[in-house]
XYZ file of C-alpha atoms in Angstrom:
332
model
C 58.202 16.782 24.901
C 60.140 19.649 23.589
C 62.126 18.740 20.280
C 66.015 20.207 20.477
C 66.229 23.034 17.807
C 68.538 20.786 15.382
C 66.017 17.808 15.387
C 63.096 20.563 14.927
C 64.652 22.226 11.798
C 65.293 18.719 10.769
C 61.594 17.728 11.005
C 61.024 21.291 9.218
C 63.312 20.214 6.594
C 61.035 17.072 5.903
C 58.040 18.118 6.213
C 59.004 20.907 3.643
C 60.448 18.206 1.285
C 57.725 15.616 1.187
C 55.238 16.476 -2.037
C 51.981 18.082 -1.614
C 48.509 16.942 -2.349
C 48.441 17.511 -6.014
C 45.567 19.124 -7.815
C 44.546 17.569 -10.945
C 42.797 18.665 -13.953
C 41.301 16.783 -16.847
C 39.603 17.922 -20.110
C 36.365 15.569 -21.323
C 35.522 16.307 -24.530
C 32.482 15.283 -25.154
C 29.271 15.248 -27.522
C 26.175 18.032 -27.538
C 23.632 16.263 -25.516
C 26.274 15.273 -22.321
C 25.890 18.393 -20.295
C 24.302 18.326 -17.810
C 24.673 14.789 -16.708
C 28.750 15.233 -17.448
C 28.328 18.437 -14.974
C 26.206 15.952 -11.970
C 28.841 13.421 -12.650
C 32.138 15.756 -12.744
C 31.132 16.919 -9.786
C 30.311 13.334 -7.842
C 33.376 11.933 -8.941
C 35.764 14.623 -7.702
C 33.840 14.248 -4.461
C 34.998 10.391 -4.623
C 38.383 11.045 -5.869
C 39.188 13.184 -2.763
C 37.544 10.711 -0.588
C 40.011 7.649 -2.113
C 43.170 9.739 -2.580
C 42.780 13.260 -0.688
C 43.472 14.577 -3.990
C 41.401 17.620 -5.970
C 40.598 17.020 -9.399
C 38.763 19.735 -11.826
C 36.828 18.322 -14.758
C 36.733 20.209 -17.756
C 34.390 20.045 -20.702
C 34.219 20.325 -24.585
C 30.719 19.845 -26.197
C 29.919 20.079 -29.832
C 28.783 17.549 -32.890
C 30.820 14.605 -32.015
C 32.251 14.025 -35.449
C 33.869 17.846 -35.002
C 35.031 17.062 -31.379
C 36.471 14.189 -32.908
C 38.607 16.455 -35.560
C 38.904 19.165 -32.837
C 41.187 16.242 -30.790
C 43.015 14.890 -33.918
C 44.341 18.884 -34.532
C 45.668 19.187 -31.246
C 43.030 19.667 -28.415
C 44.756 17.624 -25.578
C 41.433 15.439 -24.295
C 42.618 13.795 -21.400
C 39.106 11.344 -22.475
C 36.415 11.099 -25.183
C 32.891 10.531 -24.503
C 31.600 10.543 -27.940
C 28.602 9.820 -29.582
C 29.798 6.848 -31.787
C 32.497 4.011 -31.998
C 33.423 5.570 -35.491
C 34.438 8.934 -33.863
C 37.133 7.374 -31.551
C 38.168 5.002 -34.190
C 39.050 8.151 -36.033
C 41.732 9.034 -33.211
C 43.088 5.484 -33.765
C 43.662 6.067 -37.145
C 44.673 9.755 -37.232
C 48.163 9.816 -34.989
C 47.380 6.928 -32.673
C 45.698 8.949 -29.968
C 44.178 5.697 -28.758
C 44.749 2.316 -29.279
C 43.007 -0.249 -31.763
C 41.730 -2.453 -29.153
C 40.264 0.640 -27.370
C 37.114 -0.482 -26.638
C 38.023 -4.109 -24.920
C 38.867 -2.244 -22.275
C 35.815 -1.338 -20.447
C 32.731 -3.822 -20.315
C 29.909 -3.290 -23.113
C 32.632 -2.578 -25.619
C 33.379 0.836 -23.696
C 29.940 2.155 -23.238
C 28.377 2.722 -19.808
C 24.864 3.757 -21.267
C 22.916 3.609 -24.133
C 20.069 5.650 -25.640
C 17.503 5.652 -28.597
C 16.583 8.191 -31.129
C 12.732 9.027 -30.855
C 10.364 12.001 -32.320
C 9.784 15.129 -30.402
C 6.742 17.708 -31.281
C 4.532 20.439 -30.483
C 1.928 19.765 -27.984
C -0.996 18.190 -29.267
C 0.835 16.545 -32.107
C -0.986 18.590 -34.934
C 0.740 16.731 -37.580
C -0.366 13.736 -36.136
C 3.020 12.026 -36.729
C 3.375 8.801 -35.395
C 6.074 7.120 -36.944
C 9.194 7.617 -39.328
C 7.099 7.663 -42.516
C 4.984 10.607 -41.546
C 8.035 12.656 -41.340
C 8.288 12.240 -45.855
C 5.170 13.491 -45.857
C 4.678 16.643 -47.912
C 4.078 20.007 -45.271
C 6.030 18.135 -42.398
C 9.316 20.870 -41.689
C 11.209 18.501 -39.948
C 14.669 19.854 -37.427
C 17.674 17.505 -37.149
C 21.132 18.030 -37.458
C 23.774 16.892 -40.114
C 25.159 13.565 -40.103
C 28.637 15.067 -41.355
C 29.178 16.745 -38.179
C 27.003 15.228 -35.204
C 27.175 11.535 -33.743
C 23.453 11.997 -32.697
C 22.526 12.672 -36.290
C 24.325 9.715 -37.832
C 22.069 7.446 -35.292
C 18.987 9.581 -36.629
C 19.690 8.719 -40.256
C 20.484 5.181 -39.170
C 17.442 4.547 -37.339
C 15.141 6.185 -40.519
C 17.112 3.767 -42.854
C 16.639 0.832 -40.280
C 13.050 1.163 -40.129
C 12.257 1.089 -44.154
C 14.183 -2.134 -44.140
C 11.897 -3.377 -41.780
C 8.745 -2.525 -43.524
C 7.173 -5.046 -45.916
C 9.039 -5.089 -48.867
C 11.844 -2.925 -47.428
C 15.032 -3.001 -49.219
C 17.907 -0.302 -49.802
C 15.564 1.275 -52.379
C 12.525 1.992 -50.234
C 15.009 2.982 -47.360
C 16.967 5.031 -49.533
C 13.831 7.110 -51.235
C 12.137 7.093 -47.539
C 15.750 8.641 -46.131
C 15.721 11.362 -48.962
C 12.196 12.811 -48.364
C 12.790 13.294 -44.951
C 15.614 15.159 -45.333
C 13.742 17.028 -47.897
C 11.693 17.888 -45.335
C 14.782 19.417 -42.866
C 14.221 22.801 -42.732
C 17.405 23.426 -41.044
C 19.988 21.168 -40.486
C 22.402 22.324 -37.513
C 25.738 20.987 -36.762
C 24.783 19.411 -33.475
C 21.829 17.867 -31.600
C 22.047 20.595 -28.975
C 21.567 23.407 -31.450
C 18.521 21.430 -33.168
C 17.064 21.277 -29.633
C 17.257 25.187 -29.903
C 16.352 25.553 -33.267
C 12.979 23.460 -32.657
C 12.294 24.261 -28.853
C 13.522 27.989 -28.717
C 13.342 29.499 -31.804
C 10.049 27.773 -32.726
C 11.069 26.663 -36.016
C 9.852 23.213 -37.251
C 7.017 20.763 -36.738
C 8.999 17.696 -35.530
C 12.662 17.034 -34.038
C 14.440 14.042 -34.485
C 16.283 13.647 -31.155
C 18.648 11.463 -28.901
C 15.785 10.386 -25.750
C 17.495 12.367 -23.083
C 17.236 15.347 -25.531
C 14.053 15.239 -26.274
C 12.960 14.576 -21.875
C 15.370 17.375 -21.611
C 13.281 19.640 -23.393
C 10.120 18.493 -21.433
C 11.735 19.150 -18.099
C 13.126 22.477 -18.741
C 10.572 24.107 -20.763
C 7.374 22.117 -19.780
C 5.882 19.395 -20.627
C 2.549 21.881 -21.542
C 4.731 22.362 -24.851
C 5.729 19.020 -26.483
C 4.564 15.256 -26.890
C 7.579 12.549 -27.323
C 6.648 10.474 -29.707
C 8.134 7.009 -30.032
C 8.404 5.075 -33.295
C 7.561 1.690 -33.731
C 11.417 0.965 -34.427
C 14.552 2.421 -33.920
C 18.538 2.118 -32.919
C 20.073 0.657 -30.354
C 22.375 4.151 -29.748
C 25.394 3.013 -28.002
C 27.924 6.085 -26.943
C 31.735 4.948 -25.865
C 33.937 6.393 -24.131
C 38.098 6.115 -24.113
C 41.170 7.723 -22.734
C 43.212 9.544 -25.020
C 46.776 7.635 -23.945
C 48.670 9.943 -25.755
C 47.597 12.777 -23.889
C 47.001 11.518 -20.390
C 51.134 9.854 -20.883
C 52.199 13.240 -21.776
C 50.237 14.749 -18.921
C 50.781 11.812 -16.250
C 47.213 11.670 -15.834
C 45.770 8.267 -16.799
C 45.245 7.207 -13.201
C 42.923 9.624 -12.903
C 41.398 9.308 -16.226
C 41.266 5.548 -16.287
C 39.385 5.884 -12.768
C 37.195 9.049 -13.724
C 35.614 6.599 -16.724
C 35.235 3.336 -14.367
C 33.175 5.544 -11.893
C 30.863 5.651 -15.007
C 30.318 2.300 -14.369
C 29.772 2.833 -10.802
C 26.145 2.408 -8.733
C 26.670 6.449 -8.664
C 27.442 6.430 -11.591
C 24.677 4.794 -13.292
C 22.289 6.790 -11.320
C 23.412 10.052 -12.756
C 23.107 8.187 -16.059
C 19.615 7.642 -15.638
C 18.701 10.412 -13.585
C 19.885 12.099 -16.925
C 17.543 9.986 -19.250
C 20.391 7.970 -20.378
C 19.546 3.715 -20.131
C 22.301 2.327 -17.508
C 23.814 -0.646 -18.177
C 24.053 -1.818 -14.458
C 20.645 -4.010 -14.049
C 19.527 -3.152 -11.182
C 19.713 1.295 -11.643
C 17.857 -0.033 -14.814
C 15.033 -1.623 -13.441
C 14.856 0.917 -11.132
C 14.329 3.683 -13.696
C 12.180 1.231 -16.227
C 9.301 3.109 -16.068
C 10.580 6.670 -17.274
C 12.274 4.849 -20.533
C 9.061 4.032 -23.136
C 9.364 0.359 -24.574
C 10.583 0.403 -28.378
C 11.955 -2.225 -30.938
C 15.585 -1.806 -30.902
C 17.705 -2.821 -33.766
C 21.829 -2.040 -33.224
C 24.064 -0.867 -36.264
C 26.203 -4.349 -36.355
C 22.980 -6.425 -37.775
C 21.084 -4.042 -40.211
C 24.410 -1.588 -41.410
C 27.396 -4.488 -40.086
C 28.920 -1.910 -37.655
C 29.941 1.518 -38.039
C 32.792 0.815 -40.121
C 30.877 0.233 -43.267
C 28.146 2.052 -41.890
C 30.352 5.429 -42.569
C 32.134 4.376 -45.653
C 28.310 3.619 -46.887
C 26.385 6.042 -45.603
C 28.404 9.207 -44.239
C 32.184 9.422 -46.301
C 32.449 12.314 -48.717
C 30.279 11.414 -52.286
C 28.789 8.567 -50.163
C 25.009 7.812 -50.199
C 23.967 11.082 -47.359
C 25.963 13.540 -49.962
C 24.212 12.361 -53.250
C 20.430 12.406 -50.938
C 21.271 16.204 -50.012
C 22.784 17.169 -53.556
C 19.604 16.270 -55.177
């Protein structure tokens, strides 16, 4: 049936008026190790977002030390979400202009973090320093890569999990933890601002006989560069690492994006999700991805920063504040 020209402009009209498909763009800024599995997942969940809504979304991404990428967001970088390295970091945008809420992490299940990881020991192949555990790292001749605890999430959890284990020893008190602490950073030949740059320092550039890494680093670095040139060693004990994640309301209100956002960090949570987690040597959180991927992930003693350091609060105002306990180790 032919339309008469008046009801066919009219159509025209409408058609014309109605709003497009909108393209949407976030920014995820986000800590060194993240990557690749943030470029799998950006990629899967704009796939899904299409599929739910017919709209296109473009993920953007910031890496760095996750204490700077916290500082980069509080001066102005409009993060549409955080994925940072520790609860402290966010807390920081809480504090520092309200960027998020208080309460931000009730509002995603396991206190806003959809995977964990652990910090373990990567070295040459063969092990010819024959470290196996965080005291061999004080000993004398042992150059030791990590990166600094004032600007990277990752190295706060490597300090941690060092100052954890002393405790645990026989006899271990904040004295033996804090002398153990100090001669392995003695033993840092260089001390880079982020994990990712310690991976390069130690895998690349050849420097170092042992790197204290996040777990998906230091499989990373096996993958992509052979597993003919390092050993992963696992200590006896070490941290419970727990990455969270958080919109940045005032950002995605200003930009009209927190649908998108709030949905981009539940697909975290997702089956998919998870998978890309682990497929990235991060531990999911869903049980069933987890048991699924047991076998890659080594069995270790876990301790978590709330019993040994009672959270990260006092953790940093202990440990990691300007003239606190890491300052007067590396002054020395």
């Amino acid at each position: 049936m032919k339309l008469k020209p008046l009801a066919g402009a009219l159509l025209f009209a409408s058609l014309l008026s109605q709003p497009a498909m909108a393209d949407v763009s976030l920014l995820n800024v986000s800590y060194d190790p993240t990557r690749e599995l943030y470029q799998e997942f950006n990629a899967a969940f704009a796939k899904h977002w299409q599929a739910q809504t017919g709209e296109t979304v473009s993920v953007k991404q910031s890496h760095g030390g996750s204490g700077k990428q916290a500082r980069s967001v509080i001066d102005g970088l409009e993060a549409d979400v955080v994925t940072l390295a520790l609860s402290n970091d966010i807390d920081e945008l809480n504090k520092n202009g309200a960027l998020v809420p208080a309460n931000w992490q009730s509002r995603l299940p396991h206190n806003s973090t959809p995977y964990t990881s652990t910090i373990v020991l990567l070295v040459r192949k063969g092990n010819p320093k024959a470290i196996r555990d965080w005291n061999d790292l004080a000993r004398p001749g042992v150059e030791v890569i990590a990166p600094n605890p004032k600007t990277g999430g990752g190295a706060r959890w490597n300090y941690l999990a060092a100052w954890g284990y002393a405790l645990q020893q026989p006899g271990g008190n904040d004295a033996s933890a804090r002398a153990l602490v100090q001669k392995i950073y003695q033993n840092v030949k260089v001390l880079d601002s982020g994990a990712r740059g310690s991976l390069v320092t130690f895998s690349q550039r050849g420097i170092g006989d042992v790197l204290i890494s996040w777990e998906n680093e230091a499989f990373l670095a096996s993958k992509e560069l052979g597993p003919d040139k390092f050993d992963i060693v696992v200590p006896s004990v070490s941290i419970l690492a727990e990455p969270p994640v958080s919109v940045v309301d005032k950002v995605v209100d200003k930009r009209g994006t927190r649908k998108v956002a709030e949905a981009y960090l539940r697909y975290l949570y997702s089956p998919a999700g998870q998978e890309l987690a682990a497929q990235n040597y991060y531990r999911p959180r869903d049980a069933r991805v987890a048991a699924k991927y047991a076998a890659q992930f080594s069995k270790v003693r876990l301790f978590t920063i709330d019993r040994v350091f009672g959270g990260w609060a006092r953790a940093q105002k202990t440990h990691f504040d300007d003239g606190a306990i890491f300052d007067q180790i590396i002054s020395r």
